[in-house]
PDB file of C-alpha atoms in Angstrom:
ATOM      1  CA  UNK A1010      87.990 127.658 122.524  1.00 41.00           C
ATOM      2  CA  UNK A1011      84.319 126.947 122.963  1.00 44.00           C
ATOM      3  CA  UNK A1012      83.322 123.300 123.141  1.00 47.00           C
ATOM      4  CA  UNK A1013      79.943 121.934 122.165  1.00 49.00           C
ATOM      5  CA  UNK A1014      77.782 121.378 125.201  1.00 57.00           C
ATOM      6  CA  UNK A1015      74.831 119.859 123.368  1.00 62.00           C
ATOM      7  CA  UNK A1016      74.740 117.859 120.117  1.00 85.00           C
ATOM      8  CA  UNK A1017      72.624 119.103 117.249  1.00 94.00           C
ATOM      9  CA  UNK A1018      69.231 117.680 116.424  1.00 95.00           C
ATOM     10  CA  UNK A1019      69.009 115.565 113.281  1.00 96.00           C
ATOM     11  CA  UNK A1020      67.340 118.474 111.454  1.00 97.00           C
ATOM     12  CA  UNK A1021      70.140 120.864 112.474  1.00 97.00           C
ATOM     13  CA  UNK A1022      72.845 118.341 111.644  1.00 97.00           C
ATOM     14  CA  UNK A1023      71.500 117.831 108.135  1.00 97.00           C
ATOM     15  CA  UNK A1024      70.816 121.447 107.227  1.00 98.00           C
ATOM     16  CA  UNK A1025      67.047 121.444 107.678  1.00 98.00           C
ATOM     17  CA  UNK A1026      66.943 123.605 110.818  1.00 97.00           C
ATOM     18  CA  UNK A1027      68.949 126.828 111.213  1.00 97.00           C
ATOM     19  CA  UNK A1028      68.332 127.491 114.919  1.00 97.00           C
ATOM     20  CA  UNK A1029      71.969 126.713 115.850  1.00 97.00           C
ATOM     21  CA  UNK A1030      73.260 129.507 113.612  1.00 98.00           C
ATOM     22  CA  UNK A1031      73.929 133.221 113.894  1.00 98.00           C
ATOM     23  CA  UNK A1032      74.453 135.916 111.282  1.00 98.00           C
ATOM     24  CA  UNK A1033      78.084 136.772 110.604  1.00 98.00           C
ATOM     25  CA  UNK A1034      79.011 139.308 107.934  1.00 97.00           C
ATOM     26  CA  UNK A1035      76.055 138.356 105.789  1.00 97.00           C
ATOM     27  CA  UNK A1036      76.596 134.595 106.171  1.00 98.00           C
ATOM     28  CA  UNK A1037      75.342 132.121 108.746  1.00 98.00           C
ATOM     29  CA  UNK A1038      77.726 130.246 111.024  1.00 98.00           C
ATOM     30  CA  UNK A1039      77.427 128.118 114.165  1.00 98.00           C
ATOM     31  CA  UNK A1040      76.971 130.306 117.231  1.00 97.00           C
ATOM     32  CA  UNK A1041      80.009 128.729 118.871  1.00 96.00           C
ATOM     33  CA  UNK A1042      82.340 129.686 116.036  1.00 97.00           C
ATOM     34  CA  UNK A1043      81.936 133.455 115.822  1.00 97.00           C
ATOM     35  CA  UNK A1044      84.503 134.477 118.465  1.00 98.00           C
ATOM     36  CA  UNK A1045      87.231 132.245 117.045  1.00 98.00           C
ATOM     37  CA  UNK A1046      86.481 133.363 113.490  1.00 98.00           C
ATOM     38  CA  UNK A1047      86.608 137.028 114.494  1.00 98.00           C
ATOM     39  CA  UNK A1048      89.984 136.445 116.135  1.00 98.00           C
ATOM     40  CA  UNK A1049      91.284 134.674 113.023  1.00 98.00           C
ATOM     41  CA  UNK A1050      90.077 137.541 110.842  1.00 98.00           C
ATOM     42  CA  UNK A1051      91.746 140.093 113.092  1.00 98.00           C
ATOM     43  CA  UNK A1052      95.043 138.228 112.922  1.00 98.00           C
ATOM     44  CA  UNK A1053      94.740 137.970 109.141  1.00 98.00           C
ATOM     45  CA  UNK A1054      94.042 141.705 108.911  1.00 98.00           C
ATOM     46  CA  UNK A1055      97.148 142.484 110.944  1.00 98.00           C
ATOM     47  CA  UNK A1056      99.111 140.341 108.477  1.00 98.00           C
ATOM     48  CA  UNK A1057      97.650 142.240 105.526  1.00 98.00           C
ATOM     49  CA  UNK A1058      94.881 139.874 104.437  1.00 98.00           C
ATOM     50  CA  UNK A1059      91.163 140.657 104.252  1.00 98.00           C
ATOM     51  CA  UNK A1060      89.862 137.228 105.230  1.00 98.00           C
ATOM     52  CA  UNK A1061      86.427 136.977 103.619  1.00 98.00           C
ATOM     53  CA  UNK A1062      83.734 134.313 103.725  1.00 98.00           C
ATOM     54  CA  UNK A1063      82.882 132.925 100.296  1.00 98.00           C
ATOM     55  CA  UNK A1064      80.487 130.371 101.770  1.00 97.00           C
ATOM     56  CA  UNK A1065      79.438 129.246 105.231  1.00 98.00           C
ATOM     57  CA  UNK A1066      76.185 127.484 106.181  1.00 98.00           C
ATOM     58  CA  UNK A1067      74.455 125.724 103.320  1.00 97.00           C
ATOM     59  CA  UNK A1068      70.970 124.298 103.746  1.00 98.00           C
ATOM     60  CA  UNK A1069      69.890 120.786 102.842  1.00 98.00           C
ATOM     61  CA  UNK A1070      67.690 122.137 100.034  1.00 98.00           C
ATOM     62  CA  UNK A1071      70.566 124.146  98.577  1.00 97.00           C
ATOM     63  CA  UNK A1072      72.905 121.155  98.727  1.00 98.00           C
ATOM     64  CA  UNK A1073      70.245 118.938  97.163  1.00 98.00           C
ATOM     65  CA  UNK A1074      69.768 121.433  94.313  1.00 98.00           C
ATOM     66  CA  UNK A1075      73.516 121.398  93.592  1.00 97.00           C
ATOM     67  CA  UNK A1076      73.558 117.599  93.786  1.00 98.00           C
ATOM     68  CA  UNK A1077      70.475 117.012  91.643  1.00 97.00           C
ATOM     69  CA  UNK A1078      71.593 119.478  88.963  1.00 97.00           C
ATOM     70  CA  UNK A1079      74.930 117.694  88.664  1.00 96.00           C
ATOM     71  CA  UNK A1080      73.357 114.246  88.662  1.00 96.00           C
ATOM     72  CA  UNK A1081      70.832 115.285  86.013  1.00 94.00           C
ATOM     73  CA  UNK A1082      73.414 116.970  83.778  1.00 92.00           C
ATOM     74  CA  UNK A1083      72.233 120.536  84.412  1.00 92.00           C
ATOM     75  CA  UNK A1084      75.492 121.520  86.077  1.00 93.00           C
ATOM     76  CA  UNK A1085      79.017 120.277  85.201  1.00 93.00           C
ATOM     77  CA  UNK A1086      80.537 117.280  86.946  1.00 93.00           C
ATOM     78  CA  UNK A1087      84.260 117.943  87.286  1.00 88.00           C
ATOM     79  CA  UNK A1088      87.066 115.418  87.326  1.00 86.00           C
ATOM     80  CA  UNK A1089      89.974 115.571  89.774  1.00 82.00           C
ATOM     81  CA  UNK A1090      91.661 118.202  87.572  1.00 82.00           C
ATOM     82  CA  UNK A1091      88.562 120.437  87.632  1.00 82.00           C
ATOM     83  CA  UNK A1092      87.734 119.543  84.018  1.00 89.00           C
ATOM     84  CA  UNK A1093      84.129 118.804  82.933  1.00 91.00           C
ATOM     85  CA  UNK A1094      83.200 115.154  82.447  1.00 93.00           C
ATOM     86  CA  UNK A1095      80.675 113.689  79.996  1.00 90.00           C
ATOM     87  CA  UNK A1096      77.717 112.683  82.225  1.00 87.00           C
ATOM     88  CA  UNK A1097      76.311 110.405  79.516  1.00 87.00           C
ATOM     89  CA  UNK A1098      79.434 108.240  79.763  1.00 91.00           C
ATOM     90  CA  UNK A1099      78.943 107.619  83.486  1.00 92.00           C
ATOM     91  CA  UNK A1100      76.802 105.023  85.235  1.00 93.00           C
ATOM     92  CA  UNK A1101      74.707 106.242  88.163  1.00 94.00           C
ATOM     93  CA  UNK A1102      77.269 104.833  90.599  1.00 95.00           C
ATOM     94  CA  UNK A1103      80.152 106.491  88.726  1.00 94.00           C
ATOM     95  CA  UNK A1104      78.260 109.801  88.750  1.00 95.00           C
ATOM     96  CA  UNK A1105      77.846 109.604  92.518  1.00 97.00           C
ATOM     97  CA  UNK A1106      81.554 109.042  93.054  1.00 96.00           C
ATOM     98  CA  UNK A1107      82.493 111.807  90.605  1.00 95.00           C
ATOM     99  CA  UNK A1108      80.130 114.332  92.197  1.00 96.00           C
ATOM    100  CA  UNK A1109      81.367 113.479  95.694  1.00 97.00           C
ATOM    101  CA  UNK A1110      84.904 114.527  94.774  1.00 94.00           C
ATOM    102  CA  UNK A1111      83.728 118.150  94.843  1.00 93.00           C
ATOM    103  CA  UNK A1112      80.193 118.276  96.262  1.00 95.00           C
ATOM    104  CA  UNK A1113      78.888 116.698  99.449  1.00 96.00           C
ATOM    105  CA  UNK A1114      75.923 114.392  99.692  1.00 97.00           C
ATOM    106  CA  UNK A1115      72.799 116.313 100.776  1.00 98.00           C
ATOM    107  CA  UNK A1116      72.534 115.888 104.532  1.00 98.00           C
ATOM    108  CA  UNK A1117      76.248 115.130 104.874  1.00 97.00           C
ATOM    109  CA  UNK A1118      77.753 118.502 103.990  1.00 98.00           C
ATOM    110  CA  UNK A1119      79.950 119.924 106.732  1.00 97.00           C
ATOM    111  CA  UNK A1120      78.519 123.288 105.695  1.00 98.00           C
ATOM    112  CA  UNK A1121      75.195 122.221 107.251  1.00 98.00           C
ATOM    113  CA  UNK A1122      76.811 122.500 110.665  1.00 98.00           C
ATOM    114  CA  UNK A1123      77.906 126.125 110.355  1.00 98.00           C
ATOM    115  CA  UNK A1124      81.388 125.148 111.544  1.00 98.00           C
ATOM    116  CA  UNK A1125      82.951 124.952 108.080  1.00 98.00           C
ATOM    117  CA  UNK A1126      83.687 127.970 105.956  1.00 98.00           C
ATOM    118  CA  UNK A1127      85.178 128.653 102.524  1.00 98.00           C
ATOM    119  CA  UNK A1128      87.558 131.598 102.808  1.00 98.00           C
ATOM    120  CA  UNK A1129      89.729 133.834 100.638  1.00 98.00           C
ATOM    121  CA  UNK A1130      91.556 137.138 100.913  1.00 98.00           C
ATOM    122  CA  UNK A1131      89.370 139.682  99.137  1.00 98.00           C
ATOM    123  CA  UNK A1132      92.207 142.190  98.818  1.00 98.00           C
ATOM    124  CA  UNK A1133      94.305 139.601  96.941  1.00 98.00           C
ATOM    125  CA  UNK A1134      91.633 138.892  94.327  1.00 98.00           C
ATOM    126  CA  UNK A1135      92.496 140.800  91.119  1.00 97.00           C
ATOM    127  CA  UNK A1136      90.025 143.504  90.214  1.00 96.00           C
ATOM    128  CA  UNK A1137      87.329 142.242  87.888  1.00 95.00           C
ATOM    129  CA  UNK A1138      88.202 138.582  88.494  1.00 95.00           C
ATOM    130  CA  UNK A1139      85.649 136.220  89.996  1.00 96.00           C
ATOM    131  CA  UNK A1140      86.711 133.737  92.652  1.00 97.00           C
ATOM    132  CA  UNK A1141      86.444 130.182  91.291  1.00 95.00           C
ATOM    133  CA  UNK A1142      87.278 128.207  94.455  1.00 94.00           C
ATOM    134  CA  UNK A1143      89.635 125.966  92.509  1.00 92.00           C
ATOM    135  CA  UNK A1144      92.960 124.699  93.918  1.00 93.00           C
ATOM    136  CA  UNK A1145      95.146 126.551  91.398  1.00 95.00           C
ATOM    137  CA  UNK A1146      94.045 129.895  92.892  1.00 98.00           C
ATOM    138  CA  UNK A1147      95.757 128.968  96.171  1.00 98.00           C
ATOM    139  CA  UNK A1148      98.950 127.501  94.688  1.00 97.00           C
ATOM    140  CA  UNK A1149     102.252 128.689  93.229  1.00 97.00           C
ATOM    141  CA  UNK A1150     102.174 132.415  92.598  1.00 97.00           C
ATOM    142  CA  UNK A1151      98.377 132.642  92.109  1.00 98.00           C
ATOM    143  CA  UNK A1152      96.385 135.400  93.795  1.00 98.00           C
ATOM    144  CA  UNK A1153      95.478 133.462  96.987  1.00 98.00           C
ATOM    145  CA  UNK A1154      98.843 131.705  97.447  1.00 98.00           C
ATOM    146  CA  UNK A1155     100.333 134.080 100.035  1.00 98.00           C
ATOM    147  CA  UNK A1156      97.074 134.078 101.999  1.00 98.00           C
ATOM    148  CA  UNK A1157      97.022 130.272 101.786  1.00 98.00           C
ATOM    149  CA  UNK A1158     100.521 130.105 103.280  1.00 98.00           C
ATOM    150  CA  UNK A1159      99.586 132.487 106.075  1.00 98.00           C
ATOM    151  CA  UNK A1160      96.445 130.470 106.849  1.00 98.00           C
ATOM    152  CA  UNK A1161      98.413 127.220 106.999  1.00 98.00           C
ATOM    153  CA  UNK A1162     100.831 128.729 109.501  1.00 98.00           C
ATOM    154  CA  UNK A1163      98.314 130.466 111.738  1.00 98.00           C
ATOM    155  CA  UNK A1164      94.794 128.990 111.716  1.00 98.00           C
ATOM    156  CA  UNK A1165      95.458 126.193 114.230  1.00 98.00           C
ATOM    157  CA  UNK A1166      96.027 128.612 117.102  1.00 98.00           C
ATOM    158  CA  UNK A1167      92.415 129.781 116.639  1.00 98.00           C
ATOM    159  CA  UNK A1168      90.992 126.242 116.465  1.00 98.00           C
ATOM    160  CA  UNK A1169      90.708 125.880 112.689  1.00 98.00           C
ATOM    161  CA  UNK A1170      92.058 123.221 110.352  1.00 98.00           C
ATOM    162  CA  UNK A1171      91.529 121.951 106.807  1.00 98.00           C
ATOM    163  CA  UNK A1172      89.571 118.666 106.600  1.00 98.00           C
ATOM    164  CA  UNK A1173      90.496 118.422 102.905  1.00 97.00           C
ATOM    165  CA  UNK A1174      94.146 119.453 103.128  1.00 97.00           C
ATOM    166  CA  UNK A1175      95.385 116.422 101.212  1.00 95.00           C
ATOM    167  CA  UNK A1176      93.863 114.006  98.725  1.00 94.00           C
ATOM    168  CA  UNK A1177      93.009 110.807 100.588  1.00 96.00           C
ATOM    169  CA  UNK A1178      91.092 109.338  97.653  1.00 94.00           C
ATOM    170  CA  UNK A1179      87.788 110.846  98.726  1.00 95.00           C
ATOM    171  CA  UNK A1180      87.027 114.561  98.541  1.00 96.00           C
ATOM    172  CA  UNK A1181      89.502 116.518  96.419  1.00 93.00           C
ATOM    173  CA  UNK A1182      91.902 119.011  98.009  1.00 94.00           C
ATOM    174  CA  UNK A1183      90.095 122.210  99.063  1.00 96.00           C
ATOM    175  CA  UNK A1184      92.595 124.760 100.437  1.00 97.00           C
ATOM    176  CA  UNK A1185      89.800 127.313 100.907  1.00 98.00           C
ATOM    177  CA  UNK A1186      87.753 125.065 103.237  1.00 98.00           C
ATOM    178  CA  UNK A1187      88.466 125.561 106.944  1.00 98.00           C
ATOM    179  CA  UNK A1188      86.684 123.968 109.887  1.00 98.00           C
ATOM    180  CA  UNK A1189      86.404 124.866 113.577  1.00 98.00           C
ATOM    181  CA  UNK A1190      87.665 121.638 115.097  1.00 97.00           C
ATOM    182  CA  UNK A1191      86.304 121.849 118.695  1.00 96.00           C
ATOM    183  CA  UNK A1192      82.741 121.735 117.395  1.00 96.00           C
ATOM    184  CA  UNK A1193      82.970 120.101 113.968  1.00 96.00           C
ATOM    185  CA  UNK A1194      84.708 117.025 115.338  1.00 95.00           C
ATOM    186  CA  UNK A1195      81.821 116.437 117.756  1.00 94.00           C
ATOM    187  CA  UNK A1196      79.330 116.792 114.916  1.00 96.00           C
ATOM    188  CA  UNK A1197      81.282 114.506 112.598  1.00 95.00           C
ATOM    189  CA  UNK A1198      80.917 111.747 115.185  1.00 93.00           C
ATOM    190  CA  UNK A1199      77.193 112.476 115.386  1.00 94.00           C
ATOM    191  CA  UNK A1200      76.728 112.252 111.611  1.00 94.00           C
ATOM    192  CA  UNK A1201      76.310 108.498 111.028  1.00 96.00           C
ATOM    193  CA  UNK A1202      75.220 106.463 107.981  1.00 97.00           C
ATOM    194  CA  UNK A1203      71.944 105.532 109.686  1.00 96.00           C
ATOM    195  CA  UNK A1204      71.167 109.200 110.396  1.00 94.00           C
ATOM    196  CA  UNK A1205      71.861 110.096 106.767  1.00 97.00           C
ATOM    197  CA  UNK A1206      69.790 107.216 105.450  1.00 97.00           C
ATOM    198  CA  UNK A1207      66.811 108.397 107.504  1.00 96.00           C
ATOM    199  CA  UNK A1208      66.962 111.839 105.903  1.00 97.00           C
ATOM    200  CA  UNK A1209      67.795 110.804 102.331  1.00 97.00           C
ATOM    201  CA  UNK A1210      64.901 108.322 102.205  1.00 97.00           C
ATOM    202  CA  UNK A1211      62.495 111.179 102.873  1.00 97.00           C
ATOM    203  CA  UNK A1212      63.846 113.568 100.224  1.00 97.00           C
ATOM    204  CA  UNK A1213      63.880 113.674  96.379  1.00 98.00           C
ATOM    205  CA  UNK A1214      67.638 113.203  96.113  1.00 98.00           C
ATOM    206  CA  UNK A1215      68.737 112.158  92.606  1.00 97.00           C
ATOM    207  CA  UNK A1216      70.254 108.669  92.546  1.00 97.00           C
ATOM    208  CA  UNK A1217      68.652 107.893  95.917  1.00 97.00           C
ATOM    209  CA  UNK A1218      68.429 104.104  95.510  1.00 97.00           C
ATOM    210  CA  UNK A1219      72.067 103.816  94.450  1.00 97.00           C
ATOM    211  CA  UNK A1220      73.159 106.127  97.279  1.00 98.00           C
ATOM    212  CA  UNK A1221      71.303 104.135  99.916  1.00 98.00           C
ATOM    213  CA  UNK A1222      72.599 100.831  98.568  1.00 97.00           C
ATOM    214  CA  UNK A1223      76.200 102.064  98.884  1.00 97.00           C
ATOM    215  CA  UNK A1224      75.910 104.459 101.811  1.00 97.00           C
ATOM    216  CA  UNK A1225      78.361 102.709 104.134  1.00 97.00           C
ATOM    217  CA  UNK A1226      81.052 102.778 101.439  1.00 97.00           C
ATOM    218  CA  UNK A1227      80.306 106.387 100.510  1.00 98.00           C
ATOM    219  CA  UNK A1228      80.421 107.389 104.166  1.00 97.00           C
ATOM    220  CA  UNK A1229      83.809 105.781 104.687  1.00 97.00           C
ATOM    221  CA  UNK A1230      85.337 107.229 101.521  1.00 97.00           C
ATOM    222  CA  UNK A1231      83.918 110.755 101.376  1.00 97.00           C
ATOM    223  CA  UNK A1232      82.480 111.749 104.770  1.00 96.00           C
ATOM    224  CA  UNK A1233      84.651 110.167 107.430  1.00 95.00           C
ATOM    225  CA  UNK A1234      87.834 110.157 105.314  1.00 96.00           C
ATOM    226  CA  UNK A1235      89.361 113.528 106.216  1.00 96.00           C
ATOM    227  CA  UNK A1236      92.753 115.012 107.028  1.00 95.00           C
ATOM    228  CA  UNK A1237      93.955 114.993 110.624  1.00 86.00           C
ATOM    229  CA  UNK A1238      94.486 118.184 112.572  1.00 76.00           C
TER     230      UNK A1238
END
């Protein structure tokens, strides 16, 4: 496994600089992840699964667009059962907590680092069906369930784990989200509330004042509150 020799700059850490990334099958990932990911894909292929990247690096601007659209009611805010909520019934603080169940705070997304990837088995997706990235697709006898079981049994030997494997009261369970531990764990330690506050103050993030007023709590509940390897 490759270990991180140098920490990222604040701009890289928060998705505003892409110089730590490389192209990988049409997506961008951290340069130190590509060998491990290729090995994981090869192993999946040998087991009969076409491990495909649904999402990898996401920029600050992209994350902010997702966030602002949800906060402003232009995109659905989902509850813990993936059902749309009525945004007009929520205070600004309640909106922030509801959004953070499924979408990271701009600047705090693990996807900024290029170490975290949303994956599925393309050959298991029924023809004509669009991937939703919802937990039910990876459970029971749903189309990604067998791939999910294989991933659980095999990803650790290649350095990957699921930061949102179980519901700890913060981010909802995301069985599709895998992370390359040797690098992402270093970057998680680097991503502090003060670093985030510096970036958020400078950007037009919806609900900014409420976010900054509660950032320590939000950090503890949604950013640092992850599953163990």
